[in-house]
PDB file of C-alpha atoms in Angstrom:
ATOM      1  CA  GLU A 122     -31.947 -16.746  -5.698  1.00  0.00           C
ATOM      2  CA  ALA A 123     -28.596 -15.146  -5.078  1.00  0.00           C
ATOM      3  CA  ALA A 124     -27.233 -13.499  -8.188  1.00  0.00           C
ATOM      4  CA  VAL A 125     -24.441 -11.354  -9.524  1.00  0.00           C
ATOM      5  CA  THR A 126     -25.124  -9.865 -12.941  1.00  0.00           C
ATOM      6  CA  GLN A 127     -22.551  -8.167 -15.153  1.00  0.00           C
ATOM      7  CA  SER A 128     -23.065  -5.949 -18.159  1.00  0.00           C
ATOM      8  CA  PRO A 129     -22.101  -5.890 -20.888  1.00  0.00           C
ATOM      9  CA  ARG A 130     -21.094  -9.500 -21.417  1.00  0.00           C
ATOM     10  CA  ASN A 131     -18.864  -8.571 -24.322  1.00  0.00           C
ATOM     11  CA  LYS A 132     -17.271  -5.250 -25.184  1.00  0.00           C
ATOM     12  CA  VAL A 133     -14.931  -4.013 -27.875  1.00  0.00           C
ATOM     13  CA  ALA A 134     -13.276  -0.684 -27.120  1.00  0.00           C
ATOM     14  CA  VAL A 135     -10.722   1.535 -28.808  1.00  0.00           C
ATOM     15  CA  THR A 136      -7.411   2.483 -27.281  1.00  0.00           C
ATOM     16  CA  GLY A 137      -7.751   5.680 -25.304  1.00  0.00           C
ATOM     17  CA  GLY A 138     -11.485   5.369 -24.939  1.00  0.00           C
ATOM     18  CA  LYS A 139     -13.453   5.164 -21.702  1.00  0.00           C
ATOM     19  CA  VAL A 140     -14.971   1.864 -20.673  1.00  0.00           C
ATOM     20  CA  THR A 141     -17.391   1.195 -17.836  1.00  0.00           C
ATOM     21  CA  LEU A 142     -18.179  -2.319 -16.693  1.00  0.00           C
ATOM     22  CA  SER A 143     -21.213  -2.706 -14.463  1.00  0.00           C
ATOM     23  CA  CYS A 144     -22.101  -5.223 -11.798  1.00  0.00           C
ATOM     24  CA  ASN A 145     -25.349  -5.695  -9.901  1.00  0.00           C
ATOM     25  CA  GLN A 146     -25.968  -8.068  -6.994  1.00  0.00           C
ATOM     26  CA  THR A 147     -29.235  -9.052  -5.393  1.00  0.00           C
ATOM     27  CA  ASN A 148     -27.629 -10.831  -2.444  1.00  0.00           C
ATOM     28  CA  ASN A 149     -27.614  -7.857  -0.071  1.00  0.00           C
ATOM     29  CA  HIS A 150     -23.890  -8.445   0.362  1.00  0.00           C
ATOM     30  CA  ASN A 151     -21.714  -5.710   1.813  1.00  0.00           C
ATOM     31  CA  ASN A 152     -18.602  -6.560  -0.140  1.00  0.00           C
ATOM     32  CA  MET A 153     -18.052  -6.541  -3.852  1.00  0.00           C
ATOM     33  CA  TYR A 154     -14.976  -7.300  -5.921  1.00  0.00           C
ATOM     34  CA  TRP A 155     -13.581  -6.872  -9.413  1.00  0.00           C
ATOM     35  CA  TYR A 156     -11.115  -9.439 -10.768  1.00  0.00           C
ATOM     36  CA  ARG A 157      -9.488  -9.902 -14.131  1.00  0.00           C
ATOM     37  CA  GLN A 158      -8.563 -13.281 -15.537  1.00  0.00           C
ATOM     38  CA  ASP A 159      -5.661 -13.776 -17.903  1.00  0.00           C
ATOM     39  CA  THR A 160      -3.906 -16.894 -19.097  1.00  0.00           C
ATOM     40  CA  GLY A 161      -0.862 -17.501 -16.938  1.00  0.00           C
ATOM     41  CA  HIS A 162      -2.009 -15.109 -14.232  1.00  0.00           C
ATOM     42  CA  GLY A 163      -5.233 -16.603 -12.991  1.00  0.00           C
ATOM     43  CA  LEU A 164      -7.706 -14.337 -11.211  1.00  0.00           C
ATOM     44  CA  ARG A 165      -6.274 -11.111  -9.865  1.00  0.00           C
ATOM     45  CA  LEU A 166      -8.041  -8.596  -7.639  1.00  0.00           C
ATOM     46  CA  ILE A 167      -8.363  -5.076  -9.069  1.00  0.00           C
ATOM     47  CA  HIS A 168     -10.643  -3.218  -6.643  1.00  0.00           C
ATOM     48  CA  TYR A 169     -13.053  -4.097  -3.895  1.00  0.00           C
ATOM     49  CA  SER A 170     -15.640  -2.368  -1.751  1.00  0.00           C
ATOM     50  CA  TYR A 171     -16.901  -2.693   1.817  1.00  0.00           C
ATOM     51  CA  GLY A 172     -20.227  -1.034   1.051  1.00  0.00           C
ATOM     52  CA  ALA A 173     -21.919   1.862  -0.662  1.00  0.00           C
ATOM     53  CA  GLY A 174     -19.551   4.776  -1.132  1.00  0.00           C
ATOM     54  CA  SER A 175     -16.365   2.821  -0.450  1.00  0.00           C
ATOM     55  CA  THR A 176     -13.728   1.556  -2.856  1.00  0.00           C
ATOM     56  CA  GLU A 177     -10.372  -0.008  -2.054  1.00  0.00           C
ATOM     57  CA  LYS A 178      -7.386  -0.908  -4.182  1.00  0.00           C
ATOM     58  CA  GLY A 179      -6.674  -4.546  -4.749  1.00  0.00           C
ATOM     59  CA  ASP A 180      -3.483  -6.111  -6.048  1.00  0.00           C
ATOM     60  CA  ILE A 181      -3.472  -4.570  -9.558  1.00  0.00           C
ATOM     61  CA  PRO A 182      -5.402  -1.259  -9.440  1.00  0.00           C
ATOM     62  CA  ASP A 183      -3.290   0.766 -11.879  1.00  0.00           C
ATOM     63  CA  GLY A 184      -5.306   2.011 -14.829  1.00  0.00           C
ATOM     64  CA  TYR A 185      -8.642   1.249 -13.168  1.00  0.00           C
ATOM     65  CA  LYS A 186     -11.114   3.144 -11.036  1.00  0.00           C
ATOM     66  CA  ALA A 187     -14.111   1.787  -9.205  1.00  0.00           C
ATOM     67  CA  SER A 188     -17.421   3.203  -8.051  1.00  0.00           C
ATOM     68  CA  ARG A 189     -19.933   1.837  -5.533  1.00  0.00           C
ATOM     69  CA  PRO A 190     -22.951   4.138  -5.666  1.00  0.00           C
ATOM     70  CA  SER A 191     -25.255   1.719  -3.859  1.00  0.00           C
ATOM     71  CA  GLN A 192     -25.280  -1.604  -2.022  1.00  0.00           C
ATOM     72  CA  GLU A 193     -26.309  -3.372  -5.206  1.00  0.00           C
ATOM     73  CA  ASN A 194     -24.039  -1.793  -7.818  1.00  0.00           C
ATOM     74  CA  PHE A 195     -20.297  -1.751  -8.343  1.00  0.00           C
ATOM     75  CA  SER A 196     -18.660  -0.410 -11.499  1.00  0.00           C
ATOM     76  CA  LEU A 197     -15.171  -0.745 -12.913  1.00  0.00           C
ATOM     77  CA  ILE A 198     -13.990   2.199 -14.973  1.00  0.00           C
ATOM     78  CA  LEU A 199     -11.171   2.306 -17.487  1.00  0.00           C
ATOM     79  CA  GLU A 200     -10.665   6.032 -18.178  1.00  0.00           C
ATOM     80  CA  LEU A 201      -8.095   5.510 -20.930  1.00  0.00           C
ATOM     81  CA  ALA A 202      -8.315   1.938 -22.134  1.00  0.00           C
ATOM     82  CA  THR A 203      -5.150   0.230 -23.373  1.00  0.00           C
ATOM     83  CA  PRO A 204      -4.661  -3.071 -25.246  1.00  0.00           C
ATOM     84  CA  SER A 205      -3.044  -4.540 -22.108  1.00  0.00           C
ATOM     85  CA  GLN A 206      -6.438  -4.289 -20.434  1.00  0.00           C
ATOM     86  CA  THR A 207      -7.884  -6.810 -22.863  1.00  0.00           C
ATOM     87  CA  SER A 208      -9.086  -9.533 -20.524  1.00  0.00           C
ATOM     88  CA  VAL A 209     -12.064 -11.252 -18.965  1.00  0.00           C
ATOM     89  CA  TYR A 210     -13.411  -9.355 -15.969  1.00  0.00           C
ATOM     90  CA  PHE A 211     -15.352 -10.925 -13.143  1.00  0.00           C
ATOM     91  CA  CYS A 212     -17.390  -9.260 -10.461  1.00  0.00           C
ATOM     92  CA  ALA A 213     -18.131 -11.019  -7.188  1.00  0.00           C
ATOM     93  CA  SER A 214     -20.028 -10.294  -4.000  1.00  0.00           C
ATOM     94  CA  GLY A 215     -19.646 -11.516  -0.419  1.00  0.00           C
ATOM     95  CA  ASP A 216     -21.104 -10.846   3.005  1.00  0.00           C
ATOM     96  CA  GLY A 217     -17.748 -10.030   4.575  1.00  0.00           C
ATOM     97  CA  GLN A 218     -17.594 -13.126   6.740  1.00  0.00           C
ATOM     98  CA  GLY A 219     -14.313 -14.992   6.563  1.00  0.00           C
ATOM     99  CA  ALA A 220     -15.838 -18.356   5.837  1.00  0.00           C
ATOM    100  CA  GLN A 221     -18.237 -17.159   3.180  1.00  0.00           C
ATOM    101  CA  ALA A 222     -17.251 -17.886  -0.405  1.00  0.00           C
ATOM    102  CA  PRO A 223     -17.857 -14.956  -2.743  1.00  0.00           C
ATOM    103  CA  LEU A 224     -20.364 -15.466  -5.531  1.00  0.00           C
ATOM    104  CA  PHE A 225     -19.182 -14.654  -9.042  1.00  0.00           C
ATOM    105  CA  GLY A 226     -20.899 -13.070 -11.993  1.00  0.00           C
ATOM    106  CA  GLU A 227     -20.777 -14.486 -15.509  1.00  0.00           C
ATOM    107  CA  GLY A 228     -17.831 -12.385 -16.620  1.00  0.00           C
ATOM    108  CA  THR A 229     -17.296  -9.643 -19.202  1.00  0.00           C
ATOM    109  CA  ARG A 230     -14.969 -10.196 -22.115  1.00  0.00           C
ATOM    110  CA  LEU A 231     -13.261  -6.920 -23.006  1.00  0.00           C
ATOM    111  CA  SER A 232     -11.146  -6.394 -26.101  1.00  0.00           C
ATOM    112  CA  VAL A 233      -9.262  -3.122 -26.464  1.00  0.00           C
ATOM    113  CA  LEU A 234      -8.095  -2.547 -30.034  1.00  0.00           C
TER     114      LEU A 234
ATOM    115  CA  ALA B 148       1.856 -11.808   1.744  1.00  0.00           C
ATOM    116  CA  GLN B 149      -0.380 -14.700   0.909  1.00  0.00           C
ATOM    117  CA  LYS B 150       0.305 -16.941  -2.045  1.00  0.00           C
ATOM    118  CA  VAL B 151      -1.458 -19.931  -3.564  1.00  0.00           C
ATOM    119  CA  THR B 152       0.297 -22.404  -5.867  1.00  0.00           C
ATOM    120  CA  GLN B 153      -1.235 -25.092  -8.045  1.00  0.00           C
ATOM    121  CA  THR B 154       1.551 -26.956  -9.777  1.00  0.00           C
ATOM    122  CA  GLN B 155      -0.541 -29.308 -11.924  1.00  0.00           C
ATOM    123  CA  THR B 156      -1.526 -27.568 -15.132  1.00  0.00           C
ATOM    124  CA  SER B 157      -3.776 -30.330 -16.429  1.00  0.00           C
ATOM    125  CA  ILE B 158      -5.001 -33.806 -15.493  1.00  0.00           C
ATOM    126  CA  SER B 159      -6.814 -36.360 -17.626  1.00  0.00           C
ATOM    127  CA  VAL B 160      -8.872 -39.132 -16.074  1.00  0.00           C
ATOM    128  CA  MET B 161     -11.352 -41.773 -17.123  1.00  0.00           C
ATOM    129  CA  GLU B 162     -14.968 -41.378 -16.145  1.00  0.00           C
ATOM    130  CA  LYS B 163     -15.998 -42.926 -12.798  1.00  0.00           C
ATOM    131  CA  THR B 164     -12.476 -42.816 -11.417  1.00  0.00           C
ATOM    132  CA  THR B 165     -10.986 -40.548  -8.744  1.00  0.00           C
ATOM    133  CA  VAL B 166      -8.957 -37.445  -9.458  1.00  0.00           C
ATOM    134  CA  THR B 167      -6.773 -35.625  -6.966  1.00  0.00           C
ATOM    135  CA  MET B 168      -5.282 -32.181  -7.464  1.00  0.00           C
ATOM    136  CA  ASP B 169      -2.811 -30.303  -5.306  1.00  0.00           C
ATOM    137  CA  CYS B 170      -2.652 -26.826  -3.840  1.00  0.00           C
ATOM    138  CA  VAL B 171      -0.008 -25.313  -1.592  1.00  0.00           C
ATOM    139  CA  TYR B 172      -0.481 -22.000   0.156  1.00  0.00           C
ATOM    140  CA  GLU B 173       1.628 -19.480   2.033  1.00  0.00           C
ATOM    141  CA  THR B 174       0.413 -17.257   4.841  1.00  0.00           C
ATOM    142  CA  GLN B 175       1.707 -15.617   7.986  1.00  0.00           C
ATOM    143  CA  ASP B 176      -1.733 -15.653   9.538  1.00  0.00           C
ATOM    144  CA  SER B 177      -2.782 -18.333  12.015  1.00  0.00           C
ATOM    145  CA  SER B 178      -6.400 -18.087  10.887  1.00  0.00           C
ATOM    146  CA  TYR B 179      -7.394 -18.504   7.260  1.00  0.00           C
ATOM    147  CA  PHE B 180      -9.949 -20.035   4.942  1.00  0.00           C
ATOM    148  CA  LEU B 181      -9.292 -22.174   1.892  1.00  0.00           C
ATOM    149  CA  PHE B 182     -11.727 -22.486  -1.001  1.00  0.00           C
ATOM    150  CA  TRP B 183     -12.051 -24.502  -4.171  1.00  0.00           C
ATOM    151  CA  TYR B 184     -13.919 -23.170  -7.192  1.00  0.00           C
ATOM    152  CA  LYS B 185     -14.745 -24.724 -10.530  1.00  0.00           C
ATOM    153  CA  GLN B 186     -14.775 -22.822 -13.819  1.00  0.00           C
ATOM    154  CA  THR B 187     -16.839 -24.473 -16.520  1.00  0.00           C
ATOM    155  CA  ALA B 188     -16.302 -24.274 -20.256  1.00  0.00           C
ATOM    156  CA  SER B 189     -18.842 -21.448 -20.426  1.00  0.00           C
ATOM    157  CA  GLY B 190     -16.687 -19.412 -18.050  1.00  0.00           C
ATOM    158  CA  GLU B 191     -18.970 -19.695 -15.052  1.00  0.00           C
ATOM    159  CA  ILE B 192     -17.119 -19.761 -11.706  1.00  0.00           C
ATOM    160  CA  VAL B 193     -18.824 -21.883  -9.074  1.00  0.00           C
ATOM    161  CA  PHE B 194     -17.876 -22.389  -5.425  1.00  0.00           C
ATOM    162  CA  LEU B 195     -17.400 -26.044  -4.480  1.00  0.00           C
ATOM    163  CA  ILE B 196     -16.034 -26.551  -0.980  1.00  0.00           C
ATOM    164  CA  ARG B 197     -14.270 -24.773   1.886  1.00  0.00           C
ATOM    165  CA  GLN B 198     -11.798 -25.677   4.636  1.00  0.00           C
ATOM    166  CA  ASP B 199     -11.358 -23.571   7.763  1.00  0.00           C
ATOM    167  CA  SER B 200      -7.810 -23.530   9.126  1.00  0.00           C
ATOM    168  CA  TYR B 201      -8.888 -24.274  12.694  1.00  0.00           C
ATOM    169  CA  LYS B 202     -10.791 -27.434  11.744  1.00  0.00           C
ATOM    170  CA  LYS B 203      -8.923 -30.730  11.756  1.00  0.00           C
ATOM    171  CA  GLU B 204     -11.589 -32.657   9.891  1.00  0.00           C
ATOM    172  CA  ASN B 205     -11.410 -32.685   6.112  1.00  0.00           C
ATOM    173  CA  ALA B 206     -14.411 -31.032   4.498  1.00  0.00           C
ATOM    174  CA  THR B 207     -16.691 -33.107   2.256  1.00  0.00           C
ATOM    175  CA  VAL B 208     -19.504 -31.966  -0.010  1.00  0.00           C
ATOM    176  CA  GLY B 209     -21.113 -34.503  -2.312  1.00  0.00           C
ATOM    177  CA  HIS B 210     -18.391 -36.187  -4.349  1.00  0.00           C
ATOM    178  CA  TYR B 211     -15.863 -33.466  -3.464  1.00  0.00           C
ATOM    179  CA  SER B 212     -13.572 -33.839  -0.482  1.00  0.00           C
ATOM    180  CA  LEU B 213     -10.448 -32.146   0.770  1.00  0.00           C
ATOM    181  CA  ASN B 214      -7.126 -33.444   2.013  1.00  0.00           C
ATOM    182  CA  PHE B 215      -6.020 -30.760   4.462  1.00  0.00           C
ATOM    183  CA  GLN B 216      -2.419 -31.149   5.620  1.00  0.00           C
ATOM    184  CA  LYS B 217      -1.812 -28.076   7.732  1.00  0.00           C
ATOM    185  CA  PRO B 218       1.860 -28.764   8.594  1.00  0.00           C
ATOM    186  CA  LYS B 219       2.574 -28.924   4.852  1.00  0.00           C
ATOM    187  CA  SER B 220       0.369 -25.915   4.041  1.00  0.00           C
ATOM    188  CA  SER B 221      -1.422 -28.145   1.582  1.00  0.00           C
ATOM    189  CA  ILE B 222      -5.090 -28.440   0.613  1.00  0.00           C
ATOM    190  CA  GLY B 223      -5.793 -31.064  -2.026  1.00  0.00           C
ATOM    191  CA  LEU B 224      -9.134 -31.525  -3.791  1.00  0.00           C
ATOM    192  CA  ILE B 225     -10.407 -35.053  -4.398  1.00  0.00           C
ATOM    193  CA  ILE B 226     -13.240 -35.790  -6.796  1.00  0.00           C
ATOM    194  CA  THR B 227     -14.592 -39.325  -6.608  1.00  0.00           C
ATOM    195  CA  ALA B 228     -16.696 -41.110  -9.213  1.00  0.00           C
ATOM    196  CA  THR B 229     -15.913 -38.465 -11.808  1.00  0.00           C
ATOM    197  CA  GLN B 230     -18.420 -37.595 -14.502  1.00  0.00           C
ATOM    198  CA  ILE B 231     -17.958 -36.012 -17.886  1.00  0.00           C
ATOM    199  CA  GLU B 232     -19.421 -32.789 -16.533  1.00  0.00           C
ATOM    200  CA  ASP B 233     -16.597 -32.574 -13.995  1.00  0.00           C
ATOM    201  CA  SER B 234     -14.368 -31.496 -16.867  1.00  0.00           C
ATOM    202  CA  ALA B 235     -13.418 -27.938 -15.913  1.00  0.00           C
ATOM    203  CA  VAL B 236     -10.676 -25.767 -14.488  1.00  0.00           C
ATOM    204  CA  TYR B 237     -10.382 -25.992 -10.707  1.00  0.00           C
ATOM    205  CA  PHE B 238      -9.062 -23.090  -8.680  1.00  0.00           C
ATOM    206  CA  CYS B 239      -7.750 -23.120  -5.155  1.00  0.00           C
ATOM    207  CA  ALA B 240      -8.110 -19.837  -3.230  1.00  0.00           C
ATOM    208  CA  MET B 241      -7.341 -18.435   0.199  1.00  0.00           C
ATOM    209  CA  ARG B 242      -8.524 -15.669   2.464  1.00  0.00           C
ATOM    210  CA  GLU B 243      -6.484 -14.682   5.494  1.00  0.00           C
ATOM    211  CA  GLY B 244      -8.427 -14.217   8.691  1.00  0.00           C
ATOM    212  CA  TYR B 245      -7.361 -10.699   9.641  1.00  0.00           C
ATOM    213  CA  ASN B 246      -9.344  -8.935   6.925  1.00  0.00           C
ATOM    214  CA  TYR B 247     -12.469 -10.707   5.864  1.00  0.00           C
ATOM    215  CA  ALA B 248     -13.489  -7.974   3.453  1.00  0.00           C
ATOM    216  CA  GLN B 249     -10.518  -8.520   1.214  1.00  0.00           C
ATOM    217  CA  GLY B 250     -10.936 -10.678  -1.805  1.00  0.00           C
ATOM    218  CA  LEU B 251      -9.509 -14.145  -2.223  1.00  0.00           C
ATOM    219  CA  THR B 252      -6.060 -14.947  -3.569  1.00  0.00           C
ATOM    220  CA  PHE B 253      -6.272 -17.562  -6.303  1.00  0.00           C
ATOM    221  CA  GLY B 254      -3.940 -20.169  -7.726  1.00  0.00           C
ATOM    222  CA  LEU B 255      -3.513 -20.493 -11.492  1.00  0.00           C
ATOM    223  CA  GLY B 256      -5.857 -23.449 -11.739  1.00  0.00           C
ATOM    224  CA  THR B 257      -5.753 -27.097 -12.810  1.00  0.00           C
ATOM    225  CA  ARG B 258      -7.608 -28.189 -15.947  1.00  0.00           C
ATOM    226  CA  VAL B 259      -9.330 -31.552 -15.496  1.00  0.00           C
ATOM    227  CA  SER B 260     -10.496 -33.512 -18.496  1.00  0.00           C
ATOM    228  CA  VAL B 261     -12.753 -36.487 -17.881  1.00  0.00           C
ATOM    229  CA  PHE B 262     -12.975 -39.026 -20.719  1.00  0.00           C
ATOM    230  CA  PRO B 263     -15.615 -41.722 -21.246  1.00  0.00           C
TER     231      PRO B 263
END
């Protein structure tokens, strides 16, 4: 069964600390995505990847880095976390075909204090 | 740049009735794909139905159907015979055809509450 798994599911971080959010997919999809969801802003694309070794900036990449070490794994990295990065983060994967709807993970709730 | 607008913030309906929600999109591309997702109370985001821009027929999946009005850049979602479990937030999203690898652009969502 196709799956996108995120870890951790909940995270509390301190301002200025480093945070890494992980995503694993078993769908053998080429493309992976990181979104954040905030009230009033909906889902916004942070970074995406075409495949292992590639990362691309999405619509709101500032303050975030991404890493795609393998086909299955895609990480979102906050080097210096700030309270404005408190949000719910979703990872998704897709096969790169225009008509294919990306599959979403369960989400990670991040609070930066 | 692409843009997706859902103007209805929330809708309340009685169980077993039909609910319709609106979505308007903007794109310069002649080829694009439109998607509807549902986000449940647990936060899970689930794909429901898709419309391809080159298809004239409205897509239908189960009790979900679309009202695609291309000249108006509009893609409405219709849920018939609603059930309590249809209570959720519904998102409209678009992908332009020139770069399939890019992620979707989402609207802000419409919260649907179904009452017994």
